CSV table of C-alpha atoms in Angstrom, one decimal:
chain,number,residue,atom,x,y,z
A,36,UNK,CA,11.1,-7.8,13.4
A,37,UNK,CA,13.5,-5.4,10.8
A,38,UNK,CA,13.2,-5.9,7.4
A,39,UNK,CA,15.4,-4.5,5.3
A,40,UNK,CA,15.1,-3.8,1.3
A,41,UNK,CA,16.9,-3.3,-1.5
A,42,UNK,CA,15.4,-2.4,-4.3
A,43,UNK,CA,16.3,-1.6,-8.3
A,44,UNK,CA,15.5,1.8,-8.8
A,45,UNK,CA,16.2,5.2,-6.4
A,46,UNK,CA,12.4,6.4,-7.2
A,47,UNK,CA,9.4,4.7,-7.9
A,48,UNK,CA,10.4,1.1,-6.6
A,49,UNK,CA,11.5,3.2,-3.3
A,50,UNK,CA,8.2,4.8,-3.0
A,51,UNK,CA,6.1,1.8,-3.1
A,52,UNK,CA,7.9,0.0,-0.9
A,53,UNK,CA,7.9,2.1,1.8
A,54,UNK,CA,4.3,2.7,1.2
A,55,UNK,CA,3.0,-0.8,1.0
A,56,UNK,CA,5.3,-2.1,4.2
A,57,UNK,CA,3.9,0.7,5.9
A,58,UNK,CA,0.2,-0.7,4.8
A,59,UNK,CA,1.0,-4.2,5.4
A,60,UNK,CA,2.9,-3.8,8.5
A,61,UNK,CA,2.5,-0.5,10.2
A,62,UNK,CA,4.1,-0.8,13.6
A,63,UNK,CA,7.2,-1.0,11.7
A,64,UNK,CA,9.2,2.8,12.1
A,65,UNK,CA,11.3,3.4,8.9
A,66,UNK,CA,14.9,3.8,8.9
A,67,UNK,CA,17.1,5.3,6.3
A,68,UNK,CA,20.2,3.2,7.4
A,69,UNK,CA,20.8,-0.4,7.9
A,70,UNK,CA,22.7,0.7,11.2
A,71,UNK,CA,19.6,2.1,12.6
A,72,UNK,CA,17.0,-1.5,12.4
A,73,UNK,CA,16.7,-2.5,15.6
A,74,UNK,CA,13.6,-3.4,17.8
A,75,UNK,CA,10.5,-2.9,15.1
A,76,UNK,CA,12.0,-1.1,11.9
A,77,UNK,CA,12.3,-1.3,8.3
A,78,UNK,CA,14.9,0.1,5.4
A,79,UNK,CA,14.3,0.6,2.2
A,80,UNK,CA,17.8,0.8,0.0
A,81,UNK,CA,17.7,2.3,-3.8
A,82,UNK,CA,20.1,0.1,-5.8
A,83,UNK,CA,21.1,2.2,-8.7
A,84,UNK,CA,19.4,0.2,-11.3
A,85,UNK,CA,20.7,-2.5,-13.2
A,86,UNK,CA,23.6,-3.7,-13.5
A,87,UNK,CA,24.8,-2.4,-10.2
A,88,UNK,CA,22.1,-3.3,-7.9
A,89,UNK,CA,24.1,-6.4,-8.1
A,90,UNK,CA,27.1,-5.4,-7.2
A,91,UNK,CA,25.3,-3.8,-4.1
A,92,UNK,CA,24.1,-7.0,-2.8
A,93,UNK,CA,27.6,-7.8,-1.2
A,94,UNK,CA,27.7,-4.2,0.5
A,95,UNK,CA,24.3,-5.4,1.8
A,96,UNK,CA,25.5,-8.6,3.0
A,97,UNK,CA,27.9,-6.7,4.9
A,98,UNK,CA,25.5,-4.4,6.6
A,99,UNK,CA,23.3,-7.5,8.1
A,100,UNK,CA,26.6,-9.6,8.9
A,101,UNK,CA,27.2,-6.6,11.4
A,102,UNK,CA,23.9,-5.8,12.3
A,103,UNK,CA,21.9,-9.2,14.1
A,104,UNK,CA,18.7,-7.3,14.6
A,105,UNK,CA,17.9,-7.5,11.0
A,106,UNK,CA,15.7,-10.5,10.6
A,107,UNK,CA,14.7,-10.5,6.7
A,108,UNK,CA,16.4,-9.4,3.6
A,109,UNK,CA,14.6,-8.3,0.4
A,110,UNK,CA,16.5,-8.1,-3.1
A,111,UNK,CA,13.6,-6.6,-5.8
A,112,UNK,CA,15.1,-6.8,-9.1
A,113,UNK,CA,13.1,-5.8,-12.8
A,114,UNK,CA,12.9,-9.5,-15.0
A,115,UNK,CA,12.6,-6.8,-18.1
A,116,UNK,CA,13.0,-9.2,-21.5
A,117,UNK,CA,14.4,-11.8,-19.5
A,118,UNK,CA,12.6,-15.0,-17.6
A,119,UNK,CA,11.4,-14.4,-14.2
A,120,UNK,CA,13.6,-18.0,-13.3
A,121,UNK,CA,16.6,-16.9,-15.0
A,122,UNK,CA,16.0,-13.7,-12.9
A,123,UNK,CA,15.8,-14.9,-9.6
A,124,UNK,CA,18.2,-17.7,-10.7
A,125,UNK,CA,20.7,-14.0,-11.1
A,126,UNK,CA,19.6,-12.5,-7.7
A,127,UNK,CA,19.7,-15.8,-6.1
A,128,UNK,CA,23.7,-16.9,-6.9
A,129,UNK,CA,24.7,-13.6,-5.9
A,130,UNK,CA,23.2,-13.6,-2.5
A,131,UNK,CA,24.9,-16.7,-2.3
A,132,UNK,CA,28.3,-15.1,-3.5
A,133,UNK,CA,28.1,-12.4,-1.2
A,134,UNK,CA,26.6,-14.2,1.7
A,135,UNK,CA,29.5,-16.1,1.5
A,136,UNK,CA,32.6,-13.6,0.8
A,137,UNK,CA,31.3,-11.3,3.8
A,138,UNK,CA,30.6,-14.0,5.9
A,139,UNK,CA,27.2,-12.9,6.9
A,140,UNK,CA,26.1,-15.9,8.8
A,141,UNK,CA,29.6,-15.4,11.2
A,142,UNK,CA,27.6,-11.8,12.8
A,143,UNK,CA,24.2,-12.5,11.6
A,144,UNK,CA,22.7,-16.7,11.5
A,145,UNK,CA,19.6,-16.1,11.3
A,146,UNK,CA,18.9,-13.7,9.2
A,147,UNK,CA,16.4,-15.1,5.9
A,148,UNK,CA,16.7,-13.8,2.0
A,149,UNK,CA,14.0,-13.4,-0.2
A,150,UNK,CA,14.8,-13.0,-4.3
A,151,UNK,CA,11.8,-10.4,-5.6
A,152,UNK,CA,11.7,-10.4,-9.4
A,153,UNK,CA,9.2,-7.9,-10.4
A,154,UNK,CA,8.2,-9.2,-13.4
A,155,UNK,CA,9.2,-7.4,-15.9
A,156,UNK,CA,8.7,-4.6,-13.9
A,157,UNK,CA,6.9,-2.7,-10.8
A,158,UNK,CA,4.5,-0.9,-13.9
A,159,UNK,CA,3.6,-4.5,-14.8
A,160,UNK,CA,2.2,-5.1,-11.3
A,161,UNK,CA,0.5,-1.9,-11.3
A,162,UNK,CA,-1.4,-2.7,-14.5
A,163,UNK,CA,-3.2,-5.3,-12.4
A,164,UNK,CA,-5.6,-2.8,-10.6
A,165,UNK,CA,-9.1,-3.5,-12.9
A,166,UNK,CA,-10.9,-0.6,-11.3
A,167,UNK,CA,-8.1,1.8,-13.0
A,168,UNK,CA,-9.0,0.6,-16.9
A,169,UNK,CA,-12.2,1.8,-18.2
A,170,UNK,CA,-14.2,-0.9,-20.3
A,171,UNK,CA,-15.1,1.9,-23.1
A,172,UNK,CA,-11.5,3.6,-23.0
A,173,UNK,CA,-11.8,6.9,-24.4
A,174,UNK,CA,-8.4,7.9,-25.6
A,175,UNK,CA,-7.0,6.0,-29.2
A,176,UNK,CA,-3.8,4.9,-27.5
A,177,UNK,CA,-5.6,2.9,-24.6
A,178,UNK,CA,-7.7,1.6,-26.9
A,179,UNK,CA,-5.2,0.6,-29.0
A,180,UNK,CA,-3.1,-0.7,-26.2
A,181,UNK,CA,-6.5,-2.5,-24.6
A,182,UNK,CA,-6.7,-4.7,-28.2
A,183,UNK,CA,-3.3,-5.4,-27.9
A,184,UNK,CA,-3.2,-7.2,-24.7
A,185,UNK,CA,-6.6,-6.2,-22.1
A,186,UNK,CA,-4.8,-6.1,-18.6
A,187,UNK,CA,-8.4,-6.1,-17.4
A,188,UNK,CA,-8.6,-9.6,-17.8
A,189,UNK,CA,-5.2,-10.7,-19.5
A,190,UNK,CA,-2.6,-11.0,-17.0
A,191,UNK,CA,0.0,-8.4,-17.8
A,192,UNK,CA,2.6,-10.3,-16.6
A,193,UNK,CA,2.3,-12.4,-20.2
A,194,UNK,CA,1.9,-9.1,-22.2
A,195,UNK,CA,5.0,-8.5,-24.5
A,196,UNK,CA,4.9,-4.6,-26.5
A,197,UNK,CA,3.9,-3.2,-29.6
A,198,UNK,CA,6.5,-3.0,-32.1
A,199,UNK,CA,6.3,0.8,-31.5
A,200,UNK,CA,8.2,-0.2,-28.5
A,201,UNK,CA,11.6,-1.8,-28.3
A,202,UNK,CA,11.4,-3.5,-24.7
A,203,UNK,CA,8.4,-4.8,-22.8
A,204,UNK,CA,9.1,-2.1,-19.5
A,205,UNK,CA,9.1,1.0,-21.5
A,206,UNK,CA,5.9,-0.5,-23.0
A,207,UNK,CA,4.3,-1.4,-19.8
A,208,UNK,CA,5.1,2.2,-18.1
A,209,UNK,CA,3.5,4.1,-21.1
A,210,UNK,CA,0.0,1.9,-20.7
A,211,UNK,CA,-0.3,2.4,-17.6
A,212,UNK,CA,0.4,6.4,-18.0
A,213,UNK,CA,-2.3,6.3,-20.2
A,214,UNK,CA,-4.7,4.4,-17.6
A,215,UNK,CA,-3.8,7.2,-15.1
A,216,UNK,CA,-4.5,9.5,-17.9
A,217,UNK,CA,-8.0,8.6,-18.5
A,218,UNK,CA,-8.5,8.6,-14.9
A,219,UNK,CA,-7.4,11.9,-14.8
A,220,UNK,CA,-4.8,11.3,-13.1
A,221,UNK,CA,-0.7,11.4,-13.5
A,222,UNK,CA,2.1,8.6,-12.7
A,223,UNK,CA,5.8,9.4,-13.3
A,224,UNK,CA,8.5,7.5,-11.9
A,225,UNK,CA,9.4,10.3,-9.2
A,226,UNK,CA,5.5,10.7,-8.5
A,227,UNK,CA,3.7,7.5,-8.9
A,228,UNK,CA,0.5,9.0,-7.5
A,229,UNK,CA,-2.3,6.9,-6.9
A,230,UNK,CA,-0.2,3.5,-6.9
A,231,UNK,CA,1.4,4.3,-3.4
A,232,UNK,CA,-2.4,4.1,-1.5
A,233,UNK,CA,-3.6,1.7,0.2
A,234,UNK,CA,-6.3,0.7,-1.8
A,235,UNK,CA,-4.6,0.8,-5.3
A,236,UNK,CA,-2.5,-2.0,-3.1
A,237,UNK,CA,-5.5,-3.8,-2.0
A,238,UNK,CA,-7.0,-4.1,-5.7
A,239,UNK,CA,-3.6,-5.6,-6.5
A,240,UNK,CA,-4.2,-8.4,-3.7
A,241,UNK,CA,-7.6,-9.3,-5.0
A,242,UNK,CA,-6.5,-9.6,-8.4
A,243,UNK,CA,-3.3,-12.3,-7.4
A,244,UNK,CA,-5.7,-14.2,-4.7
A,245,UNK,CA,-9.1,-14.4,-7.2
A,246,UNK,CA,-7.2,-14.8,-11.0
A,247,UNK,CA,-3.7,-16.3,-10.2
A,248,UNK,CA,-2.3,-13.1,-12.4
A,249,UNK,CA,1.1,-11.4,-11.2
A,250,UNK,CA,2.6,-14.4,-10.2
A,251,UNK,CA,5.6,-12.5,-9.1
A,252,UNK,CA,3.5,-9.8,-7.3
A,253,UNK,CA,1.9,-12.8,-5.4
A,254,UNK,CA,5.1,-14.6,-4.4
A,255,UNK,CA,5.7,-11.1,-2.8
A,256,UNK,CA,2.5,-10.4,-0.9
A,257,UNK,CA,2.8,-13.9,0.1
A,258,UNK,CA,5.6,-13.9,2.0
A,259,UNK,CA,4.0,-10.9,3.9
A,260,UNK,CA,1.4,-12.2,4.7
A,261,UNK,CA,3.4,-14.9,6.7
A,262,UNK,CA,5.4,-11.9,8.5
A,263,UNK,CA,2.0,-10.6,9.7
């Protein structure tokens, strides 16, 4: 089995998909080229962030019409202020597109795609670990934030953003700094720290499988889970 990814950003979305393939699927050798899957592998492609990630998706569609061994194809786009349908709606007409001006299927039939809307983004799956917010949160901006909407037991998913904030993502990523901060911990973009281990990953999977929360997230593991 090679998987092959291609996800929205070129740091933190890169990260944790490398690490949680590796946790869900760990026979799997990376590869840093599409060229190289073959036998047991898996690729994880940065996509230069939005808008071009989707202009990327034909160059993709291109690498698995000329490479057979690569069995499944991932596209993990940010929702941000949009829907997550109107997102996968986006991500799912230009696979089509580009499956179809490459000519995919002519080198590579049976290859399968898989439309990932992180939704609105991969911070708003990582607010769904409940072990990381504390119920009597020390600092005034988490408790501020934990009024607002309590990703505890909310799921964050729904939340919008403060009118502080312009956007729901920026939003998102400065709550969950401030989890990690009260933790004592740090998450950055380029070093997202505890949220690449394995069992910041398996909090995650409880929360989908026992609440319904991170719909999105869930979709995701889901189709894992059927690879395994």
């Amino acid at each position: 089995m090679n998987l092959l990814f291609l996800v929205e950003g070129e740091q933190t979305e890169k990260l944790l998909y490398r690490a949680w393939v590796s946790h869900w699927f760990p026979s799997l050798v990376r590869v840093t080229n599409p060229a190289e899957l073959a036998g047991s592998h898996y690729c994880v492609i940065g996509g230069g962030g939005q808008p071009h990630i989707f202009r990327r998706i034909h160059a993709l569609l291109a690498d698995v019409r000329d490479n057979p061994a690569i069995d499944h194809v991932f596209v993990c786009v940010d929702s941000e202020d949009a829907t997550r349908e109107e997102t996968a709606a986006i991500i799912g007409r230009t696979l089509a597109e580009a499956e179809r001006d490459t000519e995919a299927r002519r080198g590579n039939p049976g290859f399968r795609t898989y439309a990932v809307v992180q939704h609105c983004c991969v911070e708003t799956w990582l607010l769904g670990n409940r072990r990381l917010l504390r119920r009597n949160a020390q600092s005034e901006a988490l408790r501020r934030f934990k009024a607002f909407h309590d990703v505890s037991t909310e799921d964050p998913e729904k939340m919008s953003h403060l009118p502080a904030w312009n956007r729901r993502a920026p939003f998102h990523l400065e709550y969950l700094r401030e989890m990690f901060r009260e933790q004592g911990l740090t998450y950055s973009k380029q070093r997202p720290g505890d949220a690449l281990e394995r069992h910041y990953m398996d909090a995650l999977r409880a929360r989908c499988a026992e609440t319904g929360h991170l719909s999105s997230l869930g979709a995701l593991f889901g189709v894992f889970e059927r690879l395994c």
